[in-house]
CSV table of C-alpha atoms in Angstrom, one decimal:
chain,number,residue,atom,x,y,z
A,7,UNK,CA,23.3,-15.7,-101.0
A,8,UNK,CA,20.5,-17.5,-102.4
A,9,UNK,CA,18.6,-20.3,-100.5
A,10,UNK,CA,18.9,-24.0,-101.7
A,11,UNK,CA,15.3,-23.6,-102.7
A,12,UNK,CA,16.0,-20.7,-104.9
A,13,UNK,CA,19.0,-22.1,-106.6
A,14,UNK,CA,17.3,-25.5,-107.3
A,15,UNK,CA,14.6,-23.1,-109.2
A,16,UNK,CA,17.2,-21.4,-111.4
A,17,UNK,CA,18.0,-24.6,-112.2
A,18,UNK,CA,14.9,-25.8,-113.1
A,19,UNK,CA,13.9,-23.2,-115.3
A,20,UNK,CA,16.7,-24.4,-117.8
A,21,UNK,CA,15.7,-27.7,-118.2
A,22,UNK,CA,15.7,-29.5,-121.4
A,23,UNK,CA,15.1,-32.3,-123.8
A,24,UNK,CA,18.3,-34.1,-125.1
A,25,UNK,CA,16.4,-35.6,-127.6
A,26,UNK,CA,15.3,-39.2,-128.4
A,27,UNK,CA,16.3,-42.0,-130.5
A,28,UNK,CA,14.7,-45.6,-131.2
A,29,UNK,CA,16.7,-48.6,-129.7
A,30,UNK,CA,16.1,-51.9,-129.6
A,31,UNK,CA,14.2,-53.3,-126.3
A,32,UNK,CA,17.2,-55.3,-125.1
A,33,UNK,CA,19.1,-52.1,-124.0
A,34,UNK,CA,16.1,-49.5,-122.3
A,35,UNK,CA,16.7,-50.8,-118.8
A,36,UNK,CA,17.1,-47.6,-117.0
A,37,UNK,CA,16.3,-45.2,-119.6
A,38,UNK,CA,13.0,-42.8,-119.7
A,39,UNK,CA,10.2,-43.4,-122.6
A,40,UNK,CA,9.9,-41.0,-125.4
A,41,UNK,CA,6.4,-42.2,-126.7
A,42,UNK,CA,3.2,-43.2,-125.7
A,43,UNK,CA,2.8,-47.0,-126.0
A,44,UNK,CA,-0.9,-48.1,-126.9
A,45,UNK,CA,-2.3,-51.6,-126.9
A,46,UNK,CA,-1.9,-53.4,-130.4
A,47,UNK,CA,-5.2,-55.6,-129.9
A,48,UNK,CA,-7.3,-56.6,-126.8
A,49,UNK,CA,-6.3,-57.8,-124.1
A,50,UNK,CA,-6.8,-61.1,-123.4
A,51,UNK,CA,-7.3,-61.4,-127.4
A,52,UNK,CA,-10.1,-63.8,-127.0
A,53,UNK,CA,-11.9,-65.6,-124.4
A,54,UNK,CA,-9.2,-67.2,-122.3
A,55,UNK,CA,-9.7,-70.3,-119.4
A,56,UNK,CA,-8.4,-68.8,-116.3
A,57,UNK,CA,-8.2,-72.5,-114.8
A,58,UNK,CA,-7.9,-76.2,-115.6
A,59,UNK,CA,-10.9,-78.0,-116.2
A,60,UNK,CA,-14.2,-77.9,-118.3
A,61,UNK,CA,-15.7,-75.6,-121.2
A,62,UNK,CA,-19.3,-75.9,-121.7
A,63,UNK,CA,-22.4,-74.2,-122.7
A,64,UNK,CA,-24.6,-72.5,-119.2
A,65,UNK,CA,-27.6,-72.8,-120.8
A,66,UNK,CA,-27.1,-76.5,-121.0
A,67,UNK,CA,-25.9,-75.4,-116.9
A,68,UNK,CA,-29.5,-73.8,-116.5
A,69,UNK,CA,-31.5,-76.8,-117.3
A,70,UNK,CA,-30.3,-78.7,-115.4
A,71,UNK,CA,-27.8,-81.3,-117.0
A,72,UNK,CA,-24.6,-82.2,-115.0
A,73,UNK,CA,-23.4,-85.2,-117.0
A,74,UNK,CA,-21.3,-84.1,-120.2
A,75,UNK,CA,-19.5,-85.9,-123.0
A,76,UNK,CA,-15.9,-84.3,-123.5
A,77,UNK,CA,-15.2,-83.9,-127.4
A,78,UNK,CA,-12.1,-82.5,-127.6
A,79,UNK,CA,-9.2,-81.2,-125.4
A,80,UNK,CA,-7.8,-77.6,-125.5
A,81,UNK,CA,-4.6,-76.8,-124.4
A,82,UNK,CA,-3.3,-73.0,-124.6
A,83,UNK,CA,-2.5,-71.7,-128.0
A,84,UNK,CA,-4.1,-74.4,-129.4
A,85,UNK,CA,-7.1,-73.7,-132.1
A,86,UNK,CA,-10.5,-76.1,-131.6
A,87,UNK,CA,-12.0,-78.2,-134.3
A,88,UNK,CA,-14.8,-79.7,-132.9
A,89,UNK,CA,-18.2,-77.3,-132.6
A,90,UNK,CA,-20.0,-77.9,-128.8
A,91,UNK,CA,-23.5,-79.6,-129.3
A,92,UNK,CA,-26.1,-79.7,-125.8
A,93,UNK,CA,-24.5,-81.3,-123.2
A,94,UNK,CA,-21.0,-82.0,-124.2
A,95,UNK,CA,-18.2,-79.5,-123.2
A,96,UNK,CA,-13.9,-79.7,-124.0
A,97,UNK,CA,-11.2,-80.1,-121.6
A,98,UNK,CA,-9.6,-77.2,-121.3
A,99,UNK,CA,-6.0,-75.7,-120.1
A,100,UNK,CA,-5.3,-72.6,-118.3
A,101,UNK,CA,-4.6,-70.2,-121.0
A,102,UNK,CA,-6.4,-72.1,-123.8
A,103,UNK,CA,-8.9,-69.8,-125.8
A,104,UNK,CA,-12.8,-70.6,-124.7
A,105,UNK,CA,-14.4,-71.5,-128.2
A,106,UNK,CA,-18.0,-70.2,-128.6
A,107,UNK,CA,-20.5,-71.4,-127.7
A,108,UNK,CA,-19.0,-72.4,-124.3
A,109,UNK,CA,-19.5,-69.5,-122.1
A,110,UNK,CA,-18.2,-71.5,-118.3
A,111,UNK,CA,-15.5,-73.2,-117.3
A,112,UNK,CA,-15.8,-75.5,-114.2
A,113,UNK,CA,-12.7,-76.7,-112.6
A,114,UNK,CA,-11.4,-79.9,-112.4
A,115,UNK,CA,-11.3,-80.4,-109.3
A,116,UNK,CA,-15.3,-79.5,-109.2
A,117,UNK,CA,-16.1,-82.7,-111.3
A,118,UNK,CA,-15.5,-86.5,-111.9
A,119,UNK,CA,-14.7,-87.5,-115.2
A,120,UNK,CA,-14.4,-90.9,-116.5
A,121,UNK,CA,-13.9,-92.7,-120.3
A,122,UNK,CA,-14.1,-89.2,-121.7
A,123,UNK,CA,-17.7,-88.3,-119.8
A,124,UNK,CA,-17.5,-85.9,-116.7
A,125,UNK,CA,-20.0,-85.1,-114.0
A,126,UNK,CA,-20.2,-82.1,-112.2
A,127,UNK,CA,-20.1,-82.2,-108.4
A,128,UNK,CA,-22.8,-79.9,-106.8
A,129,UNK,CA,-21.4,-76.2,-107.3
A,130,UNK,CA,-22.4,-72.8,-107.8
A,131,UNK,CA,-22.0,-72.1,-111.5
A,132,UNK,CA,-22.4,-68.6,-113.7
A,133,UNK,CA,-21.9,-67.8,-117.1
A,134,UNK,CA,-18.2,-66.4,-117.6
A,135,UNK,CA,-17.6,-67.8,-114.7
A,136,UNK,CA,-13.5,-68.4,-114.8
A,137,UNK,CA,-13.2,-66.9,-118.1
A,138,UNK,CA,-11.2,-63.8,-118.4
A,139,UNK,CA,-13.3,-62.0,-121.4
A,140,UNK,CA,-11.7,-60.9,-124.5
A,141,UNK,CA,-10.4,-57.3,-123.8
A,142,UNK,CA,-11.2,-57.0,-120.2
A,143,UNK,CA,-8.0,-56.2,-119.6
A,144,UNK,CA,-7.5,-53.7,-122.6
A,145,UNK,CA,-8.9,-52.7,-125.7
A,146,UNK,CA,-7.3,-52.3,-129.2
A,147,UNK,CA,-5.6,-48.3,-129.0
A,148,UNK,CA,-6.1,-47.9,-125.3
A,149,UNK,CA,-3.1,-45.9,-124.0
A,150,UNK,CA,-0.9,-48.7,-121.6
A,151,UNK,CA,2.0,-46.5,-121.1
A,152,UNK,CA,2.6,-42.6,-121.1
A,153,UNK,CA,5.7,-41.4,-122.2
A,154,UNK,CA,8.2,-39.9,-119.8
A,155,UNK,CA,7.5,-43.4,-117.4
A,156,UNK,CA,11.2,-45.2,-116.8
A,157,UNK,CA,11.5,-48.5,-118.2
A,158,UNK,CA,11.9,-50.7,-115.3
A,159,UNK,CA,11.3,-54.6,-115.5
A,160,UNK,CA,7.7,-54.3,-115.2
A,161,UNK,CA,7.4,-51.7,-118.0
A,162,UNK,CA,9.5,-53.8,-120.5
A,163,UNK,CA,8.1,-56.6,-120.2
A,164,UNK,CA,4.4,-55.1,-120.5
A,165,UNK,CA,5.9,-53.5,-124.0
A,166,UNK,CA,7.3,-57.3,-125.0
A,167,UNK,CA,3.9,-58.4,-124.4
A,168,UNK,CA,2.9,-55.5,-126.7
A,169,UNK,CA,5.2,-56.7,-129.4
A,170,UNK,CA,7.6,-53.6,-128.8
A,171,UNK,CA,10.6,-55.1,-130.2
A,172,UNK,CA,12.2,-51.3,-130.7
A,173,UNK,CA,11.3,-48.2,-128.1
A,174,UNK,CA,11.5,-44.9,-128.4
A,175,UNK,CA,13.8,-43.1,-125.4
A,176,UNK,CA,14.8,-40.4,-124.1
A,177,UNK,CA,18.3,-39.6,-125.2
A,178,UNK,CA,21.0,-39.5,-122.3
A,179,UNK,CA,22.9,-36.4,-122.0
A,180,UNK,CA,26.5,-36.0,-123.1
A,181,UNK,CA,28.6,-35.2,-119.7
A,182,UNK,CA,32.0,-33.9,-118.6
A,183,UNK,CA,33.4,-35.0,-115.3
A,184,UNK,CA,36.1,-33.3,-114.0
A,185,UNK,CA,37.7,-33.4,-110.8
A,186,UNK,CA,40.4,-30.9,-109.8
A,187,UNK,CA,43.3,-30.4,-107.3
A,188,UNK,CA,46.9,-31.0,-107.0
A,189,UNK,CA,46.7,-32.9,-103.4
A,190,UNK,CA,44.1,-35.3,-105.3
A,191,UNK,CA,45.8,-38.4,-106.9
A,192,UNK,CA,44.6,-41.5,-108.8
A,193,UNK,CA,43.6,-44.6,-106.1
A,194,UNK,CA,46.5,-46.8,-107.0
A,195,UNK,CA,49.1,-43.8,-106.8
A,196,UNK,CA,51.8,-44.0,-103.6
A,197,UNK,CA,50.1,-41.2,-101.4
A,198,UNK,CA,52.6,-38.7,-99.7
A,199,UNK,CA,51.4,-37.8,-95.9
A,200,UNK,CA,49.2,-34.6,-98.0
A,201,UNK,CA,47.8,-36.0,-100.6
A,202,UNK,CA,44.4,-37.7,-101.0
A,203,UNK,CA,42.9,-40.5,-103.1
A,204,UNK,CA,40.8,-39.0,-106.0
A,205,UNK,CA,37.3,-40.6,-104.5
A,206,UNK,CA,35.3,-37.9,-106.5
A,207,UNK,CA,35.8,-39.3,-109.7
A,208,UNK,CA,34.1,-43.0,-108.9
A,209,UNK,CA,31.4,-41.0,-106.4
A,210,UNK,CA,30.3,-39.0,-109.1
A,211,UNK,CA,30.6,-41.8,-111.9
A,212,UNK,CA,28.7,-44.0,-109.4
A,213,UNK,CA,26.2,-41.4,-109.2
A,214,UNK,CA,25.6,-40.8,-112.5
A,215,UNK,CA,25.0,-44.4,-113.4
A,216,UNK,CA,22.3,-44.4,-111.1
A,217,UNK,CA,20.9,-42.5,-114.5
A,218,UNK,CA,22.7,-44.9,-117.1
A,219,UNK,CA,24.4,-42.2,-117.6
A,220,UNK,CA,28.0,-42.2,-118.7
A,221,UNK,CA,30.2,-39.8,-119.1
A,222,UNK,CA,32.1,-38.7,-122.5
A,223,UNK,CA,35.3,-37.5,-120.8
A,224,UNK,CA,36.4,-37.8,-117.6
A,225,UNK,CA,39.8,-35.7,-116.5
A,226,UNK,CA,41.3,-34.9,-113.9
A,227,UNK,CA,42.6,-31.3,-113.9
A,228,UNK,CA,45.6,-29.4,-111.8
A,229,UNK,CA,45.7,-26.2,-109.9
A,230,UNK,CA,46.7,-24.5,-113.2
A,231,UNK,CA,44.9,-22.0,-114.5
A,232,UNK,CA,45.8,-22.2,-117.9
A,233,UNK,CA,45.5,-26.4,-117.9
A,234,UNK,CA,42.3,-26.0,-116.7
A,235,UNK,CA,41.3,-23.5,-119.4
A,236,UNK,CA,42.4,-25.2,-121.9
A,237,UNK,CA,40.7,-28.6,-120.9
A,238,UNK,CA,37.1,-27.0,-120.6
A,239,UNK,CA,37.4,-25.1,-123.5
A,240,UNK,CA,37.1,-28.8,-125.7
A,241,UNK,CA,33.9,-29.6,-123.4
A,242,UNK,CA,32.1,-26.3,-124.1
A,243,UNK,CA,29.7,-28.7,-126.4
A,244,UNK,CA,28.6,-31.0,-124.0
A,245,UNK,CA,25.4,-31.0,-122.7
A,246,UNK,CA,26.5,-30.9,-119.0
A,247,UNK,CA,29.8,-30.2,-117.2
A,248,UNK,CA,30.1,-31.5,-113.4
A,249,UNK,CA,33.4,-30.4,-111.4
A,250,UNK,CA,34.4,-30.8,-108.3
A,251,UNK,CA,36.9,-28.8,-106.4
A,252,UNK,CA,38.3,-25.4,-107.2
A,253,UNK,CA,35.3,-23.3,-106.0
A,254,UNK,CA,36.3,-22.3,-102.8
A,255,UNK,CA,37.7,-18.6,-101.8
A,256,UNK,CA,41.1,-20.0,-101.9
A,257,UNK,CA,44.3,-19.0,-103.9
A,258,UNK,CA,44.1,-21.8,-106.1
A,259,UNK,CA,40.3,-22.3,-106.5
A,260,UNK,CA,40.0,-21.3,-110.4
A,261,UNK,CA,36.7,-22.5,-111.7
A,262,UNK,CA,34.8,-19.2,-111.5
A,263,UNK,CA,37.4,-16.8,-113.0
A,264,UNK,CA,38.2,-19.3,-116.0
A,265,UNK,CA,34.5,-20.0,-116.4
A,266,UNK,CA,33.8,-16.2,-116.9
A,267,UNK,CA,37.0,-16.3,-119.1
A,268,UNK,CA,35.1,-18.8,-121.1
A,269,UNK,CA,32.4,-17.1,-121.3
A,270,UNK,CA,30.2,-19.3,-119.2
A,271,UNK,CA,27.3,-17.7,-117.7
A,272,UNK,CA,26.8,-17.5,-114.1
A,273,UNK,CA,24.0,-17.8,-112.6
A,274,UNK,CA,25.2,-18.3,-108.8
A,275,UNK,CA,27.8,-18.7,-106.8
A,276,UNK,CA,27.2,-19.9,-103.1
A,277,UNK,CA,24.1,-21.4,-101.6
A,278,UNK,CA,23.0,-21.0,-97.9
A,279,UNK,CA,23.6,-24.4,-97.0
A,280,UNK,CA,26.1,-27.0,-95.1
A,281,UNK,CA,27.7,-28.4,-96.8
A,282,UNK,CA,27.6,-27.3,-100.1
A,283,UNK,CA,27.9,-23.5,-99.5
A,284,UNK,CA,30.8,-22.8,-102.1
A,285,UNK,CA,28.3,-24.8,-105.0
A,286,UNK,CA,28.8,-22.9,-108.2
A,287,UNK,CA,26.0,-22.8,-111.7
A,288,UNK,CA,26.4,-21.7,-114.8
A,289,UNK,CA,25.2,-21.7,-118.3
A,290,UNK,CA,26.5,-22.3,-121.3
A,291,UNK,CA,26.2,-20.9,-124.6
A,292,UNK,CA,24.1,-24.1,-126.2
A,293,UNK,CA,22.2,-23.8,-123.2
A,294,UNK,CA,23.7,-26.4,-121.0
A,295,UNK,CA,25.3,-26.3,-117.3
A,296,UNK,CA,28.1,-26.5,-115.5
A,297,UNK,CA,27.5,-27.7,-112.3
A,298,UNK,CA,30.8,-27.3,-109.9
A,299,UNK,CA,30.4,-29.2,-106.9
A,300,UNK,CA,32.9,-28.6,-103.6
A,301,UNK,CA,35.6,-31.0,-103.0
A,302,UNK,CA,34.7,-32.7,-100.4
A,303,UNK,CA,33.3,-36.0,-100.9
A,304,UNK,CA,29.4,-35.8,-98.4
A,305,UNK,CA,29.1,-32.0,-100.0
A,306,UNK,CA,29.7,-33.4,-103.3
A,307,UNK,CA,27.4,-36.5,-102.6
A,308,UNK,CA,24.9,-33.4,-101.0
A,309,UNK,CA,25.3,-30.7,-103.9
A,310,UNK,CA,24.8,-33.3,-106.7
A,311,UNK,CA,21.4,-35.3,-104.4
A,312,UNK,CA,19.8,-31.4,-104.3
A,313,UNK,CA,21.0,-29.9,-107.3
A,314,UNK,CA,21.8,-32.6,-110.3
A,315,UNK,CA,19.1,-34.8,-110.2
A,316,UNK,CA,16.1,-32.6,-109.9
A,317,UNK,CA,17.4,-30.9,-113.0
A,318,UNK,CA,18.4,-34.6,-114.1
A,319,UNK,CA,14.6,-35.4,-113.5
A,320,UNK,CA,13.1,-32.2,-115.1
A,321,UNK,CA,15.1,-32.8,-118.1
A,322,UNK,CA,13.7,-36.2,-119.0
A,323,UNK,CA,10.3,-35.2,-118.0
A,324,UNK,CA,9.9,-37.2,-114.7
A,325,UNK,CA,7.9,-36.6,-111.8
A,326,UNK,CA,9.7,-34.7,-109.1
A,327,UNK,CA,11.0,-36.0,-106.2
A,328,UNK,CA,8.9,-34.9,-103.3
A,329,UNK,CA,10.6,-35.1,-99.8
A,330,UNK,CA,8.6,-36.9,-97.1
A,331,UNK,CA,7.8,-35.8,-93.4
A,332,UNK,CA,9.4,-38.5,-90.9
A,333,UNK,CA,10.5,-37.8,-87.2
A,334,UNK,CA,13.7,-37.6,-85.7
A,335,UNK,CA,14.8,-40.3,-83.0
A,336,UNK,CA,17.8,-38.1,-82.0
A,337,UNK,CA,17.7,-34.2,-80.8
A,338,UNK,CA,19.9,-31.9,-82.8
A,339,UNK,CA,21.1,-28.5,-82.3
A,340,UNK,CA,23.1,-26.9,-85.0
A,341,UNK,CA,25.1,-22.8,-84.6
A,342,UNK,CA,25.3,-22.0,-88.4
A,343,UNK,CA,22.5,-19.8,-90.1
A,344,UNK,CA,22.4,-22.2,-92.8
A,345,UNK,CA,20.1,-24.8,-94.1
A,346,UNK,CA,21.9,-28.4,-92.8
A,347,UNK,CA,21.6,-31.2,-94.8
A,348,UNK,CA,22.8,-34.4,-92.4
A,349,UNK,CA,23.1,-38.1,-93.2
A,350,UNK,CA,20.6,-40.5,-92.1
A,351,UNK,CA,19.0,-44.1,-91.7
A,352,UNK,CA,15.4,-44.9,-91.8
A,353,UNK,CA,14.1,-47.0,-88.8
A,354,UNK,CA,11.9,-49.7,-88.8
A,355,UNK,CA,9.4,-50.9,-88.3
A,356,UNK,CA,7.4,-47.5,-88.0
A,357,UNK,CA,9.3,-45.4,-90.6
A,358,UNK,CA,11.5,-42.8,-88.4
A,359,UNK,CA,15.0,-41.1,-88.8
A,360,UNK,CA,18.1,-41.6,-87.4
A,361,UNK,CA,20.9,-39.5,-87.1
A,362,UNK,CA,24.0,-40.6,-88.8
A,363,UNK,CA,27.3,-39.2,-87.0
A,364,UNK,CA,29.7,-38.3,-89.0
A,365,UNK,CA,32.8,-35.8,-88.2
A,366,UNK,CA,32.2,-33.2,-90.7
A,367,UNK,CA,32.1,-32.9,-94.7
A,368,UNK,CA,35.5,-34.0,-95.3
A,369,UNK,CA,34.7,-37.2,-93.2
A,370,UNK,CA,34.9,-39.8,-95.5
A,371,UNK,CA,32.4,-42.0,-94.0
A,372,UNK,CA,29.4,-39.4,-94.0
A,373,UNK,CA,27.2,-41.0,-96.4
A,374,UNK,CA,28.4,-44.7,-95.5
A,375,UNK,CA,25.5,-45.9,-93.4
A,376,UNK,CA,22.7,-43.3,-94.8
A,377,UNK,CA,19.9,-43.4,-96.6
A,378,UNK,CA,19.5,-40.3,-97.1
A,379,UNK,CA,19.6,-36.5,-96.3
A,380,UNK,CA,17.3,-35.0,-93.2
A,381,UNK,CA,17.1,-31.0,-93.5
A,382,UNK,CA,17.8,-28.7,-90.7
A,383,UNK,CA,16.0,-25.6,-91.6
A,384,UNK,CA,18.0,-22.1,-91.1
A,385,UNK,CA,15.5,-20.8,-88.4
A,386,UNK,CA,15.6,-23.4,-86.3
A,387,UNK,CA,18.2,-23.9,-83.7
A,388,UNK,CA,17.4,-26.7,-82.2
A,389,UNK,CA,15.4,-30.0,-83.5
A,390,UNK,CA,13.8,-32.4,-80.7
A,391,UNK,CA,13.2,-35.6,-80.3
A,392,UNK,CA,10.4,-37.1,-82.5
A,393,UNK,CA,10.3,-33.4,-84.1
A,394,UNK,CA,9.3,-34.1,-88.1
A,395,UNK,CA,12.1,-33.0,-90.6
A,396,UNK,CA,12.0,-33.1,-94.2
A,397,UNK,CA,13.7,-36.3,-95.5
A,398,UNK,CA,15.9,-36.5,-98.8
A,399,UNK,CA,16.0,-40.0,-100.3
A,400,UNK,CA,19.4,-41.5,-102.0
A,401,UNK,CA,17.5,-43.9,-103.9
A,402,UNK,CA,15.0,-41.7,-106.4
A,403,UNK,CA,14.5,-43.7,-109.4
């Protein structure tokens, strides 16, 4: 049985582009660049006032003169008309573009102006001084964004200021969801005393929209062997297939025998880990995967956080998730000889775990008050207080 470690690097290796397109910058929340985005002219584009108050010459500043005559007043995005002669200066905005020959701005506040004269109060002056300089910020072609870099609010607004009216992005990848079971009903259906609400489907849509991601079909599918062949055999195309049930040892757990009769490749089946063990790979002919997850809701919510988005990540060329070092408040001893992955909160205000309890993987509460996911190693039986454990985030992007 292979470790979690080992699966996640089968996985890995069969990452894979799913193409780009060009959309329009209204709709990139979320989504993961597909070029490089380079600066269309410097930044500031000319000499810009970086306060309210006066633009004049420093050389008039050097010898001496503190009384100026105020020609002409700037505001921002306004051109100048009137040329600066020894010892006059403009009003100027914040924003407003520094004409040459005026090389300082003195604030407003630093000066006493009256019938359009001003006089400068005694202050330290410099040249540039509250000027931000024409392409201090960036220069015409510098590289402002890489590609592969998610396009959060900061990032699209930087490429509005750029004048990127369409992006380049990462395509999203067509998906299957499927969840499985004859017990497992829609939310709204009237349950018997054995039958259970179908809380897989909105977990795993919820999951995947984390990524903007949504799915082409979603299906539920019966113990049937035949039904369920029959469904997957239309989503053979798609670039990813995510179950969820059906991949236990049980009589009626399907997925592997009608995967191989579809000619899907495995590449595992079981991972040494709780909960999750039954987690089942393969590949598919186009080079996609199916990814079936076990039924119950925290080892879905686990197989998906340790197995779907790293490969999620790998595939649209984002950094990878590394897991942090925190301690654990509470002591906690575990008899399997399996890699647990448990629920919990982070404690403030010095950053610190806490258990989450929870009363197994089918209790439907397990991930309700977590964070994230906390790693019990194999080896170790026992975990003490303040011991440091390897910590799994919900929240990745």
């Amino acid at each position: 049985m292979l470790t979690y470690q080992q699966a996640q690097q089968l996985i890995l290796a069969r990452a894979r582009s799913f193409g780009s397109e060009v959309i329009d910058i209204n709709h990139v929340q979320g989504l993961v660049l597909a070029e490089t985005v380079v600066a269309d002219r410097d930044y500031p584009p000319f000499n810009r006032s970086a306060m309210d108050g006066y633009a004049l010459m420093f050389s008039d500043y050097q010898k001496g003169i503190r009384d100026y005559q105020v020609i002409e007043t700037i505001f921002a995005g306004q051109f100048h008309h009137a040329t600066l002669e020894t010892a006059q200066c403009y009003k100027i905005m914040t924003g407003a573009a520094v004409p040459d020959p005026a090389d300082m701005v003195v604030r407003r506040e630093d000066t006493i102006e009256q019938n359009n004269a001003v006089v400068l109060k005694a202050v330290n002056s410099s040249q540039y001084q509250h000027i931000s300089l024409r392409g201090e910020d960036l220069k015409a072609l510098d590289v402002v964004i890489s590609d592969s870099r998610l396009c959060n609010p900061a990032v699209i607004s930087l490429m509005a200021a750029l004048g990127k009216s369409a992006v380049a992005v990462k395509k999203q990848p067509h998906i299957g969801l499927f969840t499985t079971g004859n017990e497992v009903k829609p939310i709204d259906y009237p349950l018997n005393p054995v039958q259970i609400r179908n809380s897989n489907r909105y977990l795993l849509t919820a999951l995947l929209k984390n990524w903007n991601i949504e799915p082409q079909i979603i299906q539920h599918i019966p113990d049937d062997k035949e039904q369920m062949h029959s469904v997957l055999e239309k989503a053979m195309d798609l670039d990813i297939i995510i179950l969820s049930g059906g991949v236990s040892a049980g009589d009626a757990d399907f997925v592997p025998e009608v995967m191989e009769g579809l000619a899907v490749k495995q590449l595992f089946h079981k991972v040494s880990i709780k909960p999750g063990k039954p987690f089942w790979c393969g590949e598919l002919k186009s080079g996609g995967l199916v990814f079936a997850l076990p039924g119950n809701p925290f080892s879905c919510q686990v197989t998906f956080t340790l197995f779907i988005n790293p490969y999620l990540h790998a595939c649209f060329g984002l950094p990878e998730v590394t897991m942090q070092e925190l301690p654990l408040l509470n002591a906690r001893s575990k008899k399997s000889i399996l890699d647990e992955f448990f629920p919990v909160r982070i404690h403030r205000p010095q950053p610190a775990l806490e258990t989450v309890f929870f009363n197994g993987s089918g209790d439907i509460r397990a991930g309700l008050h977590a964070d994230g996911l906390a790693i019990h190693p194999a080896a170790i039986k026992t975990l003490a207080d303040g011991a440091f454990v390897n910590f799994i985030p919900f929240t990745f992007l």
